[in-house]
Amino acid sequence: MGFHGIAKAVCRALTVRQDGPSLYDVCDPLLLKYQGGDPHLGKFYRTALGNPALRPLLRRTGLPALKDAERLTRLRAALTAARDDAAPDWTAIGTPVAELMDDIDVRHPQPPAAKVTARAPAMADIDRAIRVCGAHLLRSFARNGFIPTYAAFNLLGDADISGREMLMALTGLNARGYKNSTLLFALARIFIAHSPARALINPPWRGIAEPMWEPVQIRHRSAYYDAFFTEALLGFVETGLASSDQAGAARRAISDMVEFCLKTSAEEVPSHDGSTVNVITALAPGPHPRFSRFFAQIKQDLGFGIYVPDCDTTACAFSAATQAGADDPILDQPLVDFYRGYQVRAGANEPRVTVPLNDHIDYEGGVVTWIDNLNGDRPYGNDLDPTLNLDILEVSFRNLKRWKIIETPQRLQTVHRIIAFQRRLVESGAFKNPRSHIYYLPELYSAYFGRCYAAFVALPLAAQRIIDPGNVFALIRARVLGYVKDELIAHEMNPFDAALALMALAHLNAEIATFTPALHCIVQNLGEGGRRGPYKAYEWNKMKTPTRILVGGPEVTSAFALMSLALARRRMAHS
């Protein structure tokens, strides 16, 4: 959105005729100042919704539905109960809010058909883009002492979260602060959806992955991100396009990031068999996440004070360290044994998924996201993401011998059940549905399946047959390639979409001719990031609750562009 568009949206929001009670008419008397009750609800309201930036934009937006005195009374009673009750009935509290969410009308993007591109870019242009992206990552590491990633809020929320899913979150999340934030963000979404400020808060964009609004981005560091930056720099060195100085800097950065993953971010947790296991936490204790003091306080005020380890960060960190040739004893732990304790068995431990936002898919055999810490904290309840389960398979294939997976029937069974979970997901076509994915998009699932597939086909044929006797990987490969070729690259993309498409195509040994649309998009948009980097920041992953929180950054786009171009370049060189 250009300057004139922004100015018009702001003007309309400031001058719109109010029709019904506003967010602040509803909440100020209850949450602005009060004694007793839960102090966090009021603190969250003042910080996130009643702040001086948002209040002017929404103060004249009223809801006609709340001119009904009975509905307004029920809503205020619900907020009062959330504030005052020692043990709130979250279903009763959330119901009046859920009823108002029916007409929010938030939809997933539907890009138009792409123009046909006949010829691929010259290899010199591909090489230049790789060098620029690699230099960007190294420059960022040298300047910051790490490669940062950013988080940003989209207050209009996620298209997959309606009133039904919001109630799931309220009842399935454990931390009261997280429930508070989910409730109030859901309420704010309703007013934003009816405000002229909607066009400012959620402008349209090109492609699938959402660009991140630049004015408010929270810089931070996590082992999950370091793992993928490690893979990107390994890919840069392997291309041979890095200078000798750059190659040395890349190796030093890789060493630092692997140490951050395996040592700084390691956390001991209980396993299902009574032992303890070292896993990798989503956010290491301060000051390691590198939040600014301002955002560290806001994070606390918003109720995001407790972070627990997760299965995905652990898998990706172990995988990156393995690829980098690390020999830390932590890698000798057979993670697949630990994951078995978090694997869903239909009818037995299905309640492990307490926030089933994607309950249209069959969870049997899948591994859930969050890991209980030694204190038993589980602030986010638990959910199940298909892409995470690809990462578990990928790290298992890379450590097949080290963990004796084939020689240990129980470990092999765990892998077989995850593969069966993926087969049902893909056969049903659900992998293409954004609602199936908790933290990612279908295009990222496709890229990560390519990454998993590459680790699988690198195994000896005898091992492949034992792991996949039913040729499930061939089936999934065909379906994912069909989606990427017939849907993703057939429509307008942004550079991040294109990088994910290209990763999938290259890893899955698609015809080189199919690379052209993605290659053109990545090469032609080089420089779109201006002073911040070669490319803009786009959605890499997200939290759907408490609202749509996007994670990505210019460095993330550079990393994925670099990895995808390096893969394509290798295929093209051997064609």
XYZ file of C-alpha atoms in Angstrom:
575
model
C 0.000 0.000 0.000
C 1.428 3.363 -1.046
C 1.516 6.577 0.955
C -1.766 7.882 -0.482
C -3.516 4.596 0.253
C -2.253 4.669 3.845
C -3.349 8.288 4.270
C -6.838 7.557 2.947
C -7.260 4.507 5.207
C -6.167 6.518 8.259
C -8.475 9.394 7.373
C -11.465 7.087 6.943
C -10.733 5.368 10.260
C -10.482 8.686 12.096
C -13.666 10.160 10.624
C -16.003 7.174 10.168
C -19.479 7.566 11.648
C -19.721 5.348 14.725
C -22.548 2.825 14.553
C -22.798 0.973 17.837
C -20.427 0.574 20.831
C -16.705 0.583 20.053
C -14.056 -1.765 21.445
C -13.180 0.896 23.981
C -16.788 1.573 24.929
C -17.046 -2.130 25.767
C -13.712 -2.645 27.496
C -12.543 0.614 29.065
C -14.993 0.513 31.992
C -13.974 -3.083 32.755
C -10.281 -3.336 31.940
C -8.674 0.094 31.942
C -8.499 0.362 35.758
C -9.668 -2.127 38.365
C -8.762 -3.625 41.697
C -8.500 -7.360 42.374
C -9.078 -10.106 39.856
C -6.479 -11.130 37.278
C -4.079 -8.192 36.749
C -2.734 -9.603 33.483
C -6.001 -9.177 31.563
C -5.942 -5.428 32.143
C -2.237 -5.149 31.452
C -2.680 -6.995 28.169
C -5.620 -4.802 27.200
C -3.719 -1.581 27.870
C -0.548 -2.793 26.124
C -1.943 -4.541 23.059
C -5.338 -2.966 22.359
C -5.578 0.279 24.292
C -2.227 1.660 23.203
C -1.924 5.167 21.679
C -1.221 3.790 18.183
C -4.281 1.548 17.839
C -6.837 3.461 19.894
C -7.281 6.396 17.445
C -7.757 3.981 14.537
C -10.487 1.964 16.233
C -12.159 4.414 18.607
C -14.905 5.362 16.085
C -15.556 1.805 14.872
C -18.777 0.521 16.417
C -20.528 -2.820 16.096
C -24.205 -2.549 15.153
C -24.768 -5.989 16.721
C -23.884 -4.552 20.124
C -26.694 -2.018 19.949
C -28.671 -5.025 21.174
C -28.559 -4.383 24.928
C -28.772 -8.074 25.776
C -25.748 -8.989 23.599
C -23.727 -6.126 25.020
C -24.589 -7.177 28.567
C -23.577 -10.797 27.862
C -20.259 -9.693 26.368
C -19.437 -7.446 29.312
C -20.407 -10.193 31.752
C -18.041 -12.574 29.963
C -15.155 -10.108 30.171
C -15.911 -9.515 33.841
C -15.793 -13.266 34.494
C -12.450 -13.530 32.651
C -11.170 -10.719 34.850
C -12.543 -11.759 38.239
C -13.174 -15.511 38.387
C -10.521 -17.633 40.055
C -11.356 -20.579 37.780
C -13.066 -19.101 34.718
C -15.458 -21.099 32.539
C -13.682 -20.307 29.286
C -16.349 -21.812 27.053
C -19.000 -19.557 28.611
C -16.635 -16.575 28.453
C -15.690 -17.145 24.824
C -19.169 -17.852 23.484
C -20.403 -14.212 23.203
C -17.168 -13.335 21.381
C -17.434 -16.376 19.097
C -20.964 -15.368 18.099
C -19.657 -11.993 16.893
C -16.926 -13.578 14.745
C -19.234 -15.047 12.096
C -18.899 -12.159 9.633
C -15.191 -11.297 9.992
C -14.629 -12.565 6.425
C -10.881 -13.221 6.499
C -9.800 -15.388 3.582
C -6.648 -17.021 2.323
C -5.033 -15.297 -0.671
C -6.063 -16.464 -4.128
C -3.373 -15.228 -6.529
C -4.282 -14.792 -10.196
C -2.838 -17.022 -12.877
C 0.784 -16.306 -13.709
C 2.059 -15.131 -17.053
C 3.923 -17.847 -18.923
C 7.716 -17.426 -18.889
C 9.480 -19.216 -21.688
C 13.181 -19.095 -20.844
C 15.106 -19.553 -17.612
C 17.455 -16.803 -16.379
C 21.094 -17.013 -17.364
C 23.347 -18.996 -15.034
C 25.331 -15.802 -14.398
C 22.189 -14.164 -12.989
C 21.514 -17.175 -10.773
C 25.100 -17.104 -9.507
C 24.846 -13.395 -8.786
C 21.693 -13.898 -6.722
C 23.373 -16.681 -4.724
C 26.404 -14.492 -4.020
C 24.257 -11.531 -2.985
C 22.162 -13.667 -0.621
C 25.199 -15.384 0.870
C 26.931 -12.045 1.418
C 23.759 -10.698 3.064
C 23.689 -13.534 5.600
C 27.377 -13.190 6.424
C 27.125 -9.407 6.702
C 24.165 -9.750 9.060
C 26.014 -12.262 11.234
C 29.089 -10.027 11.400
C 27.003 -6.983 12.349
C 24.741 -8.633 14.951
C 26.770 -11.591 16.218
C 23.902 -13.789 14.973
C 21.472 -13.827 12.045
C 18.229 -12.258 13.263
C 14.667 -13.245 12.578
C 11.632 -11.080 13.246
C 8.099 -11.488 14.549
C 5.180 -9.263 13.591
C 1.486 -9.201 14.515
C -1.367 -9.261 12.021
C -4.240 -8.102 14.229
C -6.905 -9.139 11.731
C -5.982 -12.710 12.602
C -5.796 -15.956 10.688
C -8.351 -17.095 8.135
C -8.557 -20.516 9.777
C -9.523 -19.175 13.200
C -13.269 -18.678 13.476
C -15.317 -18.641 16.653
C -15.178 -22.434 16.845
C -11.367 -22.543 16.754
C -11.102 -19.624 19.163
C -13.131 -21.625 21.704
C -10.831 -24.605 21.109
C -7.875 -22.411 21.995
C -9.520 -20.957 25.096
C -10.265 -24.419 26.458
C -7.122 -26.200 25.229
C -4.383 -23.717 26.140
C -3.068 -23.977 29.686
C -1.549 -20.615 30.628
C -4.151 -18.088 31.773
C -2.173 -15.246 30.211
C -2.304 -16.997 26.848
C -6.055 -17.484 27.221
C -6.423 -13.798 28.068
C -4.512 -12.722 24.979
C -6.481 -15.112 22.763
C -9.784 -13.765 24.084
C -8.906 -10.087 23.663
C -7.208 -10.490 20.287
C -10.331 -12.332 19.084
C -12.500 -9.464 20.277
C -10.239 -6.891 18.619
C -10.391 -8.823 15.320
C -14.133 -8.253 15.180
C -13.830 -4.484 15.415
C -10.850 -4.344 13.028
C -12.817 -6.345 10.459
C -15.565 -3.696 10.538
C -13.197 -0.710 10.507
C -11.737 1.292 7.636
C -8.430 0.635 9.429
C -8.716 -2.933 8.130
C -7.186 -1.813 4.829
C -4.214 -0.402 6.720
C -3.737 -3.306 9.136
C -4.166 -6.034 6.517
C -3.488 -4.704 2.999
C -3.581 -7.126 0.034
C -0.330 -8.679 -1.142
C 1.171 -10.597 -4.045
C 1.464 -14.381 -3.829
C 0.764 -16.691 -0.887
C 3.262 -16.010 1.920
C 2.303 -12.800 3.684
C 4.790 -9.919 3.681
C 5.612 -8.642 7.152
C 4.596 -5.111 8.062
C 7.868 -3.272 8.650
C 7.109 -0.623 11.307
C 6.582 -3.155 14.134
C 8.884 -6.157 13.978
C 10.391 -7.886 16.996
C 13.958 -9.037 16.374
C 15.071 -12.213 18.127
C 17.188 -15.359 17.917
C 16.123 -18.995 18.182
C 17.799 -22.352 17.620
C 15.103 -23.150 15.060
C 16.217 -20.236 12.911
C 19.918 -20.901 13.470
C 19.401 -24.453 12.210
C 18.107 -23.235 8.850
C 20.668 -20.474 8.543
C 23.270 -23.200 9.110
C 21.853 -25.200 6.191
C 21.816 -22.085 4.008
C 25.467 -21.262 4.690
C 26.461 -24.886 4.141
C 24.740 -24.634 0.767
C 26.554 -21.372 -0.018
C 29.950 -22.943 0.655
C 29.065 -26.039 -1.377
C 28.261 -23.966 -4.474
C 31.885 -22.843 -4.685
C 30.664 -19.276 -5.257
C 31.832 -17.980 -1.889
C 35.237 -16.295 -1.809
C 37.863 -17.819 0.455
C 37.172 -15.113 3.063
C 33.435 -15.731 2.809
C 33.878 -19.488 3.101
C 35.922 -19.013 6.265
C 33.356 -16.603 7.709
C 30.578 -19.041 6.845
C 32.319 -21.906 8.648
C 32.821 -19.767 11.745
C 29.178 -18.710 11.701
C 28.079 -22.330 11.262
C 30.206 -23.402 14.215
C 28.724 -20.643 16.371
C 25.157 -21.458 15.374
C 25.574 -25.178 15.969
C 26.920 -24.425 19.432
C 23.972 -22.114 20.065
C 21.617 -24.929 19.072
C 23.227 -27.820 20.935
C 24.602 -26.096 24.035
C 23.042 -22.689 24.683
C 19.542 -23.870 23.747
C 19.733 -27.369 25.219
C 17.266 -28.175 27.981
C 16.773 -31.333 30.011
C 13.214 -32.660 29.999
C 11.474 -35.802 31.267
C 10.864 -38.649 28.839
C 7.895 -41.002 28.858
C 10.017 -43.878 30.216
C 11.076 -41.990 33.355
C 14.502 -40.963 32.056
C 15.560 -37.434 31.110
C 16.543 -36.271 27.623
C 18.296 -33.167 26.327
C 16.161 -31.379 23.766
C 16.323 -27.925 22.172
C 14.177 -25.122 23.523
C 12.230 -22.728 21.338
C 13.707 -19.690 23.080
C 16.812 -19.972 25.221
C 16.809 -18.050 28.508
C 17.730 -14.370 28.395
C 19.786 -12.670 27.174
C 20.327 -15.248 24.430
C 17.134 -14.546 22.389
C 18.532 -11.007 21.925
C 15.247 -9.150 22.393
C 15.599 -5.435 22.979
C 14.761 -4.381 26.528
C 11.610 -2.680 25.218
C 10.279 -5.782 23.456
C 11.368 -8.111 26.252
C 9.089 -6.164 28.610
C 6.239 -6.128 26.086
C 6.605 -9.897 25.608
C 6.216 -10.317 29.353
C 3.242 -7.941 29.503
C 1.493 -9.775 26.678
C 1.687 -13.080 28.537
C 4.436 -14.796 26.563
C 6.777 -15.190 29.510
C 7.105 -18.982 29.553
C 8.556 -20.851 26.593
C 8.936 -24.607 26.533
C 10.935 -26.820 24.148
C 9.328 -28.159 21.013
C 9.773 -31.218 18.842
C 10.422 -29.229 15.657
C 13.235 -27.050 16.975
C 14.861 -30.176 18.397
C 14.625 -32.096 15.113
C 15.886 -29.219 12.953
C 18.740 -28.360 15.312
C 19.912 -31.997 15.421
C 19.642 -32.216 11.627
C 21.639 -29.044 10.975
C 24.322 -30.113 13.442
C 24.528 -33.531 11.785
C 24.920 -31.934 8.350
C 27.633 -29.660 9.736
C 29.586 -32.673 10.977
C 29.146 -31.961 14.704
C 30.096 -34.754 17.115
C 28.468 -33.455 20.307
C 27.298 -36.333 22.549
C 23.766 -34.873 22.539
C 23.398 -36.188 18.986
C 23.835 -39.767 20.170
C 20.458 -39.684 21.907
C 17.991 -41.632 19.771
C 15.401 -38.883 19.496
C 12.958 -41.275 17.888
C 12.534 -42.995 21.291
C 11.640 -39.665 22.873
C 9.255 -38.733 20.067
C 7.431 -42.022 20.515
C 6.185 -40.690 23.857
C 4.612 -37.713 22.067
C 3.136 -39.777 19.235
C -0.650 -39.920 19.001
C -2.339 -43.290 19.220
C -5.963 -43.198 18.135
C -8.277 -43.777 21.055
C -5.420 -44.028 23.567
C -3.711 -40.664 23.860
C -5.630 -38.465 21.398
C -6.388 -36.007 24.258
C -2.681 -35.096 24.000
C -3.858 -32.772 21.190
C -5.662 -30.214 23.342
C -5.870 -27.478 20.670
C -7.130 -29.427 17.619
C -7.396 -26.504 15.188
C -6.865 -28.943 12.281
C -9.185 -31.663 13.560
C -10.332 -32.547 10.032
C -7.123 -34.592 9.618
C -6.387 -37.980 11.204
C -3.773 -37.516 13.948
C -2.944 -41.215 14.394
C 0.828 -41.681 14.191
C 1.617 -37.981 14.254
C 3.887 -36.384 16.871
C 2.640 -33.299 18.721
C 4.503 -29.996 18.946
C 5.264 -28.938 22.510
C 7.450 -30.693 25.077
C 6.782 -30.529 28.828
C 9.688 -29.016 30.741
C 11.003 -30.370 34.045
C 8.421 -28.293 35.918
C 5.612 -29.829 33.887
C 4.769 -26.493 32.222
C 2.590 -26.757 29.133
C 1.453 -23.167 28.482
C 0.258 -23.764 24.916
C -1.513 -27.051 25.556
C -0.576 -29.093 22.508
C -1.284 -29.270 18.800
C -0.084 -31.352 15.853
C 1.531 -30.011 12.695
C 2.217 -32.161 9.600
C 5.368 -30.275 8.561
C 6.922 -30.829 11.971
C 6.503 -34.554 11.406
C 8.437 -34.301 8.134
C 11.314 -32.783 10.085
C 11.243 -35.727 12.504
C 11.482 -38.149 9.581
C 14.298 -36.138 7.998
C 16.460 -36.102 11.130
C 15.752 -39.806 11.645
C 16.997 -40.615 8.147
C 20.166 -38.572 8.690
C 20.838 -40.476 11.917
C 19.539 -43.878 10.814
C 22.747 -45.738 11.664
C 23.674 -43.696 14.727
C 20.261 -44.368 16.307
C 20.024 -47.985 15.047
C 16.491 -47.357 13.799
C 16.288 -50.331 11.449
C 17.827 -52.677 14.033
C 15.357 -51.599 16.756
C 11.768 -52.716 16.041
C 10.182 -50.105 18.313
C 12.074 -47.267 16.626
C 11.249 -48.552 13.163
C 7.585 -48.792 14.135
C 7.592 -45.159 15.274
C 8.954 -44.086 11.880
C 6.451 -46.295 10.023
C 3.563 -44.711 11.912
C 4.700 -41.179 11.049
C 4.967 -42.191 7.398
C 1.449 -43.658 7.548
C 0.199 -40.372 9.042
C 1.740 -38.496 6.096
C 0.266 -40.946 3.583
C -3.297 -40.403 4.870
C -2.797 -36.637 4.883
C -1.581 -36.543 1.280
C -3.980 -39.153 -0.112
C -6.893 -37.118 1.254
C -5.547 -33.956 -0.382
C -5.581 -32.232 3.020
C -1.909 -31.230 2.728
C -3.017 -28.541 0.219
C -5.478 -27.027 2.691
C -3.939 -24.221 4.811
C -6.194 -25.234 7.692
C -4.306 -28.551 7.949
C -1.143 -26.735 9.004
C -0.724 -25.109 12.396
C 2.541 -23.214 11.876
C 3.178 -23.321 8.140
C 1.669 -23.030 4.673
C 1.092 -25.847 2.151
C 3.930 -24.488 0.007
C 6.328 -24.829 2.925
C 5.085 -28.355 3.585
C 5.976 -29.097 -0.048
C 9.489 -27.657 0.285
C 10.086 -29.515 3.529
C 8.823 -32.749 2.042
C 11.436 -32.233 -0.677
C 14.073 -31.820 2.023
C 12.847 -34.984 3.745
C 12.683 -36.893 0.448
C 16.295 -35.960 -0.364
C 17.445 -37.422 2.964
C 15.399 -40.561 2.278
C 16.730 -41.255 -1.236
C 20.297 -40.708 0.017
C 19.924 -43.897 2.074
C 20.983 -47.296 0.693
C 18.224 -48.976 -1.325
C 17.953 -51.810 1.175
C 17.290 -49.313 3.962
C 14.742 -47.453 1.825
C 12.761 -50.662 1.283
C 12.667 -51.429 5.012
C 11.613 -47.898 5.933
C 9.042 -47.566 3.145
C 7.899 -51.019 1.978
C 4.683 -49.542 0.570
C 6.364 -46.905 -1.634
C 4.604 -44.122 0.263
C 7.364 -41.639 -0.547
C 6.783 -42.162 -4.273
C 3.064 -41.493 -3.780
C 3.663 -38.329 -1.747
C 6.288 -37.139 -4.220
C 3.802 -37.383 -7.087
C 1.060 -35.538 -5.188
C 3.347 -32.770 -3.959
C 4.841 -32.255 -7.420
C 1.328 -32.047 -8.825
C 0.433 -29.319 -6.337
C 3.621 -27.316 -6.950
C 3.477 -27.544 -10.750
C -0.264 -27.256 -11.321
C -1.209 -24.828 -8.547
C 1.668 -23.011 -6.880
C 3.877 -21.975 -9.818
C 0.868 -21.665 -12.116
C -0.209 -18.612 -10.109
C 1.418 -15.310 -9.249
C 4.188 -15.722 -6.658
C 6.373 -13.543 -4.518
C 10.076 -14.463 -4.092
C 9.484 -16.464 -0.917
C 6.757 -18.545 -2.608
C 9.105 -19.079 -5.523
C 11.986 -20.195 -3.300
C 9.784 -22.811 -1.618
C 8.449 -24.022 -4.960
C 11.968 -24.294 -6.360
C 13.202 -26.206 -3.299
C 10.422 -28.737 -3.759
C 10.984 -29.099 -7.506
C 14.763 -29.470 -7.215
C 14.701 -31.892 -4.280
C 12.003 -34.017 -5.913
C 13.883 -34.286 -9.236
C 11.238 -32.515 -11.281
C 11.948 -31.697 -14.897
C 14.356 -28.761 -15.101
C 11.952 -26.928 -17.411
C 9.545 -26.607 -14.470
C 12.116 -24.483 -12.584
C 11.669 -21.498 -14.910
C 8.774 -19.587 -13.274
C 10.305 -19.809 -9.813
C 13.804 -18.942 -11.060
C 12.483 -15.871 -12.858
C 10.574 -14.681 -9.815
C 13.596 -15.003 -7.517
C 16.108 -13.461 -9.927
C 13.901 -10.641 -11.193
C 12.905 -9.503 -7.693
C 16.482 -9.340 -6.422
C 16.826 -5.927 -4.813
C 13.195 -5.544 -3.744
C 14.295 -5.397 -0.075
C 16.044 -2.051 -0.519
C 18.423 -1.184 2.323
C 17.357 -4.123 4.505
C 18.524 -6.852 2.151
C 18.107 -8.434 -1.270
C 14.468 -9.340 -0.544
C 11.591 -8.272 1.653
C 10.498 -10.128 4.773
C 7.800 -12.752 4.232
C 5.900 -15.231 6.340
C 8.046 -18.274 7.085
C 6.022 -19.651 9.942
C 3.261 -18.349 12.151
C 1.298 -18.724 15.340
C -2.440 -18.836 14.652
C -3.208 -18.077 18.289
C -3.483 -15.782 20.168
C -3.613 -13.922 16.860
C -1.746 -14.276 13.601
C 1.919 -13.748 14.575
C 4.225 -14.014 11.577
C 7.886 -14.979 11.777
C 10.376 -14.268 9.028
C 12.714 -11.529 7.915
C 14.888 -10.305 5.052
C 17.612 -12.739 6.114
C 15.105 -15.605 6.078
C 14.101 -14.795 2.502
C 17.766 -14.605 1.521
C 18.416 -17.991 3.138
C 15.597 -19.737 1.306
C 16.394 -18.025 -1.994
C 20.027 -19.107 -1.614
C 19.147 -22.721 -0.754
C 16.658 -23.053 -3.594
C 18.950 -21.495 -6.200
C 21.883 -23.636 -5.071
C 19.761 -26.783 -5.448
C 18.508 -25.719 -8.878
C 22.000 -24.748 -10.009
C 23.357 -28.175 -9.087
C 20.582 -29.919 -11.013
C 21.023 -27.663 -14.025
C 24.790 -28.166 -14.053
C 24.342 -31.934 -14.292
C 21.560 -31.929 -16.864
